[in-house]
Short mmCIF file of C-alpha atoms in Angstrom, two decimals:
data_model
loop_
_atom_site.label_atom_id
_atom_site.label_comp_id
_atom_site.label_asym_id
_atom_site.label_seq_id
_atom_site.Cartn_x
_atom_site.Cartn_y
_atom_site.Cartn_z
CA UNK A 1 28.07 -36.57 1.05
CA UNK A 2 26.81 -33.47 -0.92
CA UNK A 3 29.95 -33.16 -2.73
CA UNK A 4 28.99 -36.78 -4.41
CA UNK A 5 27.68 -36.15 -7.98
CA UNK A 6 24.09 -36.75 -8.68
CA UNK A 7 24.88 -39.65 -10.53
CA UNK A 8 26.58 -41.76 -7.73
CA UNK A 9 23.72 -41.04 -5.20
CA UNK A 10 20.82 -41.69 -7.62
CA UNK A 11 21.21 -45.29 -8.20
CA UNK A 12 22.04 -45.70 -4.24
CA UNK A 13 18.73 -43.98 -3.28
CA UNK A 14 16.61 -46.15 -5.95
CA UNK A 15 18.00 -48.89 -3.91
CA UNK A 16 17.39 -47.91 -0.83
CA UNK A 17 13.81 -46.59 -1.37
CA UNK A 18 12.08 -50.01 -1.54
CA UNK A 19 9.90 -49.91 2.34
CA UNK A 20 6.66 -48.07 1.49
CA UNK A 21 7.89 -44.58 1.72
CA UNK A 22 9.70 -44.05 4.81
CA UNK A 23 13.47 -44.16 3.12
CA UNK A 24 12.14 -41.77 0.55
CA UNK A 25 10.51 -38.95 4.08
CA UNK A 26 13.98 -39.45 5.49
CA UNK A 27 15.75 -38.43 2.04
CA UNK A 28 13.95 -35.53 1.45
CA UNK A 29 14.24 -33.92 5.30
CA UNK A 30 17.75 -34.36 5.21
CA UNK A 31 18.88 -31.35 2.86
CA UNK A 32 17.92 -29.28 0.05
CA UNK A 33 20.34 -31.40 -2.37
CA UNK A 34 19.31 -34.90 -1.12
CA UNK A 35 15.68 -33.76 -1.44
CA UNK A 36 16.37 -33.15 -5.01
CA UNK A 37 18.84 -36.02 -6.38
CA UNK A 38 16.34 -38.31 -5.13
CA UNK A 39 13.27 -36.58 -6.47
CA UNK A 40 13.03 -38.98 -9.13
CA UNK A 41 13.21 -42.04 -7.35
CA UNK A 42 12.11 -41.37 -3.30
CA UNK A 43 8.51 -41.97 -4.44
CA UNK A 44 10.09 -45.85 -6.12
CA UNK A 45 7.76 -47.86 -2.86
CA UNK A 46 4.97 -46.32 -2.09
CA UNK A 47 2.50 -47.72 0.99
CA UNK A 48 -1.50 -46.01 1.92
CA UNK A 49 -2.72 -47.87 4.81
CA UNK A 50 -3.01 -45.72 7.52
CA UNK A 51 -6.75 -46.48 6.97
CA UNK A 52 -7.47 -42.41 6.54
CA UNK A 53 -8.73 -40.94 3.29
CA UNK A 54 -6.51 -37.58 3.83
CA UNK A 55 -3.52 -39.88 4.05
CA UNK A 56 -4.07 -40.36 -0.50
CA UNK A 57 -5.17 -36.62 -0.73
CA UNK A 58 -1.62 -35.60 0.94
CA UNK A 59 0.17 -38.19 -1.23
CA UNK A 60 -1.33 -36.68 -4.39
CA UNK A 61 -0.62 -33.34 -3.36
CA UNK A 62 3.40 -33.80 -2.73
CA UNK A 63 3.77 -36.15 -5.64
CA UNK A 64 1.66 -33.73 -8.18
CA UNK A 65 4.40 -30.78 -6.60
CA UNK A 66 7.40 -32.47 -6.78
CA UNK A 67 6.32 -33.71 -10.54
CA UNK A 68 5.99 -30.03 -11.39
CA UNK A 69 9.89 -29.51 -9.73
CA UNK A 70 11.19 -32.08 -11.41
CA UNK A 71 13.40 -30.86 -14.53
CA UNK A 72 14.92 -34.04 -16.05
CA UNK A 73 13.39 -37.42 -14.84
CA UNK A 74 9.89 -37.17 -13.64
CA UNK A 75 9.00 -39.16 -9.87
CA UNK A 76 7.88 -42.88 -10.44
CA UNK A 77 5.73 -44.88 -8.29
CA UNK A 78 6.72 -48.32 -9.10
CA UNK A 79 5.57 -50.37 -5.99
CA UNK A 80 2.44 -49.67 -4.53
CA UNK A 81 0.31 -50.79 -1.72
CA UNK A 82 -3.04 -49.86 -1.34
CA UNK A 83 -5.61 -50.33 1.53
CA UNK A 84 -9.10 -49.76 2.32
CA UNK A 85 -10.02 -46.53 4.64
CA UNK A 86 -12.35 -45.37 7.49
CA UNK A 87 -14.49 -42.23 7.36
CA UNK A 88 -13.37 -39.53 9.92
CA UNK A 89 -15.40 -37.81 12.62
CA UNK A 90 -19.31 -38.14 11.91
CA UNK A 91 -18.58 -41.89 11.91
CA UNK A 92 -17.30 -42.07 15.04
CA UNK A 93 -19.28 -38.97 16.42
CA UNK A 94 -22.78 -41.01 15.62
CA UNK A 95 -21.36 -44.19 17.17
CA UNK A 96 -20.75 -42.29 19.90
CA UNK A 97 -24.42 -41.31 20.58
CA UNK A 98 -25.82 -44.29 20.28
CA UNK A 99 -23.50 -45.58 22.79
CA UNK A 100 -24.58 -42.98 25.27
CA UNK A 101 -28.70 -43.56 24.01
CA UNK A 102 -29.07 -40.80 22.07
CA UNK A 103 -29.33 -42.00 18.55
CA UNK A 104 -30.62 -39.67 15.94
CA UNK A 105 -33.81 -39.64 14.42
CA UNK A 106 -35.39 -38.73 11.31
CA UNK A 107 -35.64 -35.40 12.30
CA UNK A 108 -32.12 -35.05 13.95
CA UNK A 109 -30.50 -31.99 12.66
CA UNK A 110 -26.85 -32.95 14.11
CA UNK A 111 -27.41 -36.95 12.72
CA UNK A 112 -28.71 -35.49 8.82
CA UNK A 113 -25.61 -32.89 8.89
CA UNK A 114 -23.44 -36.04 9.64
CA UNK A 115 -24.51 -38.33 7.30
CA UNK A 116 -24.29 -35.87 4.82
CA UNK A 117 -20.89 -34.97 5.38
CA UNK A 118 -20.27 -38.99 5.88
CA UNK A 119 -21.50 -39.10 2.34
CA UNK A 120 -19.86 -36.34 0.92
CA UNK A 121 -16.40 -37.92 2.33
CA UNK A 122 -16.94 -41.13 1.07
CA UNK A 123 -17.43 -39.78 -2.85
CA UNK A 124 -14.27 -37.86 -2.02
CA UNK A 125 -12.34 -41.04 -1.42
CA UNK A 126 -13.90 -42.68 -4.44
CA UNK A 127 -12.81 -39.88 -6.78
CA UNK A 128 -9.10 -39.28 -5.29
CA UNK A 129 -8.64 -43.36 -5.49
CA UNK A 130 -9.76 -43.46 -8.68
CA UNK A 131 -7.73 -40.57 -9.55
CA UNK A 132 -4.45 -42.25 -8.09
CA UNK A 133 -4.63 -45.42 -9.96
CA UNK A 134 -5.31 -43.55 -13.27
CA UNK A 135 -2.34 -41.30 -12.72
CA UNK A 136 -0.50 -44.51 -11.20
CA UNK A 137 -0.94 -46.98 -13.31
CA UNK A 138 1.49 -46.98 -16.70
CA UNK A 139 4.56 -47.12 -14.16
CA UNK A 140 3.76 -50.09 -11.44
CA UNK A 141 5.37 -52.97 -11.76
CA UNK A 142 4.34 -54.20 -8.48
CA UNK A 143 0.84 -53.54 -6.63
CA UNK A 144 -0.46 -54.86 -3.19
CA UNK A 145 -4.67 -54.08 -2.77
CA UNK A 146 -5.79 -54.74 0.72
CA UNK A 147 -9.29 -54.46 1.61
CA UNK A 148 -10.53 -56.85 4.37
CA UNK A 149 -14.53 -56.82 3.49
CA UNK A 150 -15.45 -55.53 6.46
CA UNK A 151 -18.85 -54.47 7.10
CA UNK A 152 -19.58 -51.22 8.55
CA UNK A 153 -20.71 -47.52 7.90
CA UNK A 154 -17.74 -46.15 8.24
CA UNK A 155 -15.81 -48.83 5.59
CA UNK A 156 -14.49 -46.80 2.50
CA UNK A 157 -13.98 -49.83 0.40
CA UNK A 158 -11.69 -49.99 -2.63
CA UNK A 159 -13.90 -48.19 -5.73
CA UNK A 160 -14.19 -49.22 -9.19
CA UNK A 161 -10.95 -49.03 -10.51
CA UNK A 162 -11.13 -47.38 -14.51
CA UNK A 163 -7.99 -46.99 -16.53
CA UNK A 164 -6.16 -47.70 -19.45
CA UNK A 165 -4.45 -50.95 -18.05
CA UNK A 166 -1.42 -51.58 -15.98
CA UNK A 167 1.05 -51.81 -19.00
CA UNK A 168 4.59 -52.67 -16.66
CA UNK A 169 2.94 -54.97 -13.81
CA UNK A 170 5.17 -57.61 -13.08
CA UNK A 171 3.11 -59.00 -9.67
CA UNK A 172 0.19 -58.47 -8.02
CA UNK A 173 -1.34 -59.26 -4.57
CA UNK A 174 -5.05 -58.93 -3.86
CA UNK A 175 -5.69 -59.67 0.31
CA UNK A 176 -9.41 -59.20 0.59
CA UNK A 177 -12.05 -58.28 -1.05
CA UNK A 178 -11.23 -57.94 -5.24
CA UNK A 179 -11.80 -54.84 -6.55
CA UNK A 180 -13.25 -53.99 -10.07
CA UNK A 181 -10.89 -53.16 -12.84
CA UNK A 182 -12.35 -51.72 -15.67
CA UNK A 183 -10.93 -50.38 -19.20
CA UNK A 184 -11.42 -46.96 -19.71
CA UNK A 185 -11.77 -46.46 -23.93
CA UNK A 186 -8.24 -45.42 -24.16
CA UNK A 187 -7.50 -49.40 -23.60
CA UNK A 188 -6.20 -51.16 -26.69
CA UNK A 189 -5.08 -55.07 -25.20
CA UNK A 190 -5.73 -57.20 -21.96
CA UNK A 191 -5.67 -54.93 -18.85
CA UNK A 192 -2.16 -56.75 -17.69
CA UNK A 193 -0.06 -57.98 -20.74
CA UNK A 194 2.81 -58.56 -18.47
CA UNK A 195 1.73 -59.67 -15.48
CA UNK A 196 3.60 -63.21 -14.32
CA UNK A 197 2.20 -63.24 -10.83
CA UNK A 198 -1.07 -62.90 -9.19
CA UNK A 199 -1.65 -63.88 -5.43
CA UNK A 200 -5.38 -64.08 -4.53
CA UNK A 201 -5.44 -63.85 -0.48
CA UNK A 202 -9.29 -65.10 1.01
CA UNK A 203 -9.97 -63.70 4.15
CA UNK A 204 -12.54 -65.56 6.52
CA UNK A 205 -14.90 -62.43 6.74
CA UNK A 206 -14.99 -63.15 2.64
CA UNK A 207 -15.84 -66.95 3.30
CA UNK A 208 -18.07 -66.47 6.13
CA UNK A 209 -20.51 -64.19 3.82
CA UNK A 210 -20.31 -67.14 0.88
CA UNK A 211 -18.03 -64.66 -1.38
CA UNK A 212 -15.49 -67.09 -2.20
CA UNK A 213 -17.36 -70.10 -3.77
CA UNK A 214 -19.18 -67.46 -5.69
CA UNK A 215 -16.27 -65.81 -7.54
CA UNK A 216 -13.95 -68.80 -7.72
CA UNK A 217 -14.81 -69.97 -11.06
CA UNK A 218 -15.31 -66.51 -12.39
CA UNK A 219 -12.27 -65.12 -11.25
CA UNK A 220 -10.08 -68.07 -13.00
CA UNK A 221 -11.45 -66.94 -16.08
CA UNK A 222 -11.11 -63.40 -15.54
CA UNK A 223 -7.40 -63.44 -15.02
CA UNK A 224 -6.92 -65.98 -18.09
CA UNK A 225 -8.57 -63.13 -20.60
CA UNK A 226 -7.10 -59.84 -18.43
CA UNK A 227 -3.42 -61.96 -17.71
CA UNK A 228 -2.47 -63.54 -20.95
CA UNK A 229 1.92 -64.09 -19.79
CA UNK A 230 -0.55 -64.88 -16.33
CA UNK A 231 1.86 -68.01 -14.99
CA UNK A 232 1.80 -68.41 -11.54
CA UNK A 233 -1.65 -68.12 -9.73
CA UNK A 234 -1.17 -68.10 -5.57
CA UNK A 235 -4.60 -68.45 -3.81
CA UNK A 236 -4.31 -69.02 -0.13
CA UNK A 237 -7.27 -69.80 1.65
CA UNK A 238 -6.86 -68.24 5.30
CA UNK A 239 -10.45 -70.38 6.57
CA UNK A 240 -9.68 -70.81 10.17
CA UNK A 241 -7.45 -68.20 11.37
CA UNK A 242 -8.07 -65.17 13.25
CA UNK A 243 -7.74 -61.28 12.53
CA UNK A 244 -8.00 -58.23 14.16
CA UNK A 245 -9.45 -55.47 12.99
CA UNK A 246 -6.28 -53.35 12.91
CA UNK A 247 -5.03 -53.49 9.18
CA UNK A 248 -1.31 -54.16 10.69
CA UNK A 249 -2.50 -57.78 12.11
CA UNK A 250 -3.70 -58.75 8.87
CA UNK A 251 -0.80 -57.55 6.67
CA UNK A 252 1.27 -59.40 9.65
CA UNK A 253 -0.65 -63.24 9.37
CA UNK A 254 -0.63 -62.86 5.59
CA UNK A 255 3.19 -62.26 5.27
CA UNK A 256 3.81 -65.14 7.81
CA UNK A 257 1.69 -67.57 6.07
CA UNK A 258 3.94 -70.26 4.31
CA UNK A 259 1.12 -70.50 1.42
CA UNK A 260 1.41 -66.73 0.44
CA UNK A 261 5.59 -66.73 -1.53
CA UNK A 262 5.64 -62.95 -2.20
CA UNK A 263 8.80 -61.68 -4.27
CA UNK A 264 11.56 -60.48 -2.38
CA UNK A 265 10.35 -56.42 -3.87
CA UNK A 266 6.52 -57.55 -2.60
CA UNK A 267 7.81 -58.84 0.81
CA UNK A 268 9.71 -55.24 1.45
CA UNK A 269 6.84 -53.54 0.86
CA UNK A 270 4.11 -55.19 2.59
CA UNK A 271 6.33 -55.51 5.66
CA UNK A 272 6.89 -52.12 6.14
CA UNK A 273 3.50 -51.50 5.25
CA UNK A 274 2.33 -53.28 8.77
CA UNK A 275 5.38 -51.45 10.85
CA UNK A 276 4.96 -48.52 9.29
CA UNK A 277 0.88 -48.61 9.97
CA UNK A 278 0.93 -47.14 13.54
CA UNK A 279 2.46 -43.76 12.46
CA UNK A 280 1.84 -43.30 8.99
CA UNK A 281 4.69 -41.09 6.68
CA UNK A 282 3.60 -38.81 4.01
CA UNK A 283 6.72 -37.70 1.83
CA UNK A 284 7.68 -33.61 2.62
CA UNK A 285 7.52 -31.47 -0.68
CA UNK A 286 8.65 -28.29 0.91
#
């Protein structure tokens, strides 16, 4: 297949790079010249649930590289989804201790140096998200935000989300808590002129804590000001049913329900998004 020109395989990779990342791994392990004819579009579906804030710092890191590689058309993320994450190691080290009765106190030098670092981890996630969507942004079309409004100390919820707007997005999908999306001054219009489609997921751990018939009439508004070409407007109320806490078996139940009618581009990528969620991918730059 390497002696096919650049220009046959190109459009076939675009195609087949549309499940969250995986296709786009494969392509670039393969060899040096599939690695780079599909430079430009391997990074097409992108998915970030493995629920670990390194799994967005390595993402940045190979897409940043292979931008810099790239001498003609530059890598595109076009179809995104984007979950919540859980702090590593002093989380689960201090939950630890208190299982076994030895929870710190004020004067606990192991329980200060955790939270600290607990702390310092969770501003790292803020920045590098924030970071992502304002590199992100001018090229989705597509975008899937999960974040289940969990409650714990070890949650990294979505942050405020500042940019310019989301000038190409076609459909969105918020499963979850809603995240805020701010203009940053560079922003000269509504946040999503083109947006057509916006499906508004409620969880039942954002009904049980009274979220929901707090934002509903807000949010309405909202999208009418921030979604002018706004035409279809999917809320599914999922009051009754029962999650886990793995991210997998709520991306799973949402897909299935009959209420949520995701595009066929949406459906790839939030279904490979909960197989894929086991054994996260993180595409190879070397």
């Amino acid at each position: 297949m390497e002696n096919l020109s650049p220009e046959l395989l190109e459009p076939i990779f675009a195609l087949a790079c549309t499940d969250g990342g995986r296709t786009g791994c494969s392509l670039s392990r393969t060899s040096t010249y599939f690695r780079a004819v599909s430079r430009s579009v391997r990074f097409n579906s992108t998915a970030l649930v493995s629920g670990s804030p390194q799994q967005v710092v390595q993402f940045l890191a190979s897409f940043t590289k292979e931008q810099e590689r790239a001498t003609s058309l530059k890598p595109r993320v076009r179809h995104l989804c984007l979950a919540s994450a859980r702090q590593n190691g002093a989380s689960a080290r201090r939950r630890a201790r208190n299982a076994n009765g030895r929870g710190g106190t004020s004067w606990d030098s192991d329980t200060y140096d955790e939270d600290t670092e607990a702390q310092k981890q969770a501003q790292r996630w803020l920045r590098d998200v924030m970071f992502l969507m304002q590199m992100l942004a001018p090229d989705l079309e597509t975008l899937c935000i999960v974040d289940p409004d969990e409650h714990g100390e070890d949650v990294l919820h979505l942050p405020v989300l500042r940019c310019a707007g989301f000038p190409r997005l076609v459909e969105l999908a918020i499963i979850g808590q809603e995240p805020v999306v701010e203009p940053t001054s560079e922003a000269c219009g509504p946040l999503f002129p083109r947006l057509r489609t916006f499906h508004r997921v409620i969880l039942p751990r954002l009904l049980r804590f009274g979220h929901y018939t707090h934002i509903r009439d807000p949010m309405f508004k909202k999208w009418r000001e921030d979604a002018p070409n706004l035409v279809d407007l999917n809320v599914a109320n999922m009051h009754g049913m029962r999650f886990g806490s793995e991210m997998a078996d709520v991306l799973r139940k949402v897909l299935k329900d009959r209420r949520v009618q995701l595009s066929p581009t949406m459906t790839d990528l939030v279904t490979s998004s909960w197989l894929r969620r086991r054994r996260p991918l993180s595409v190879s730059s070397n």
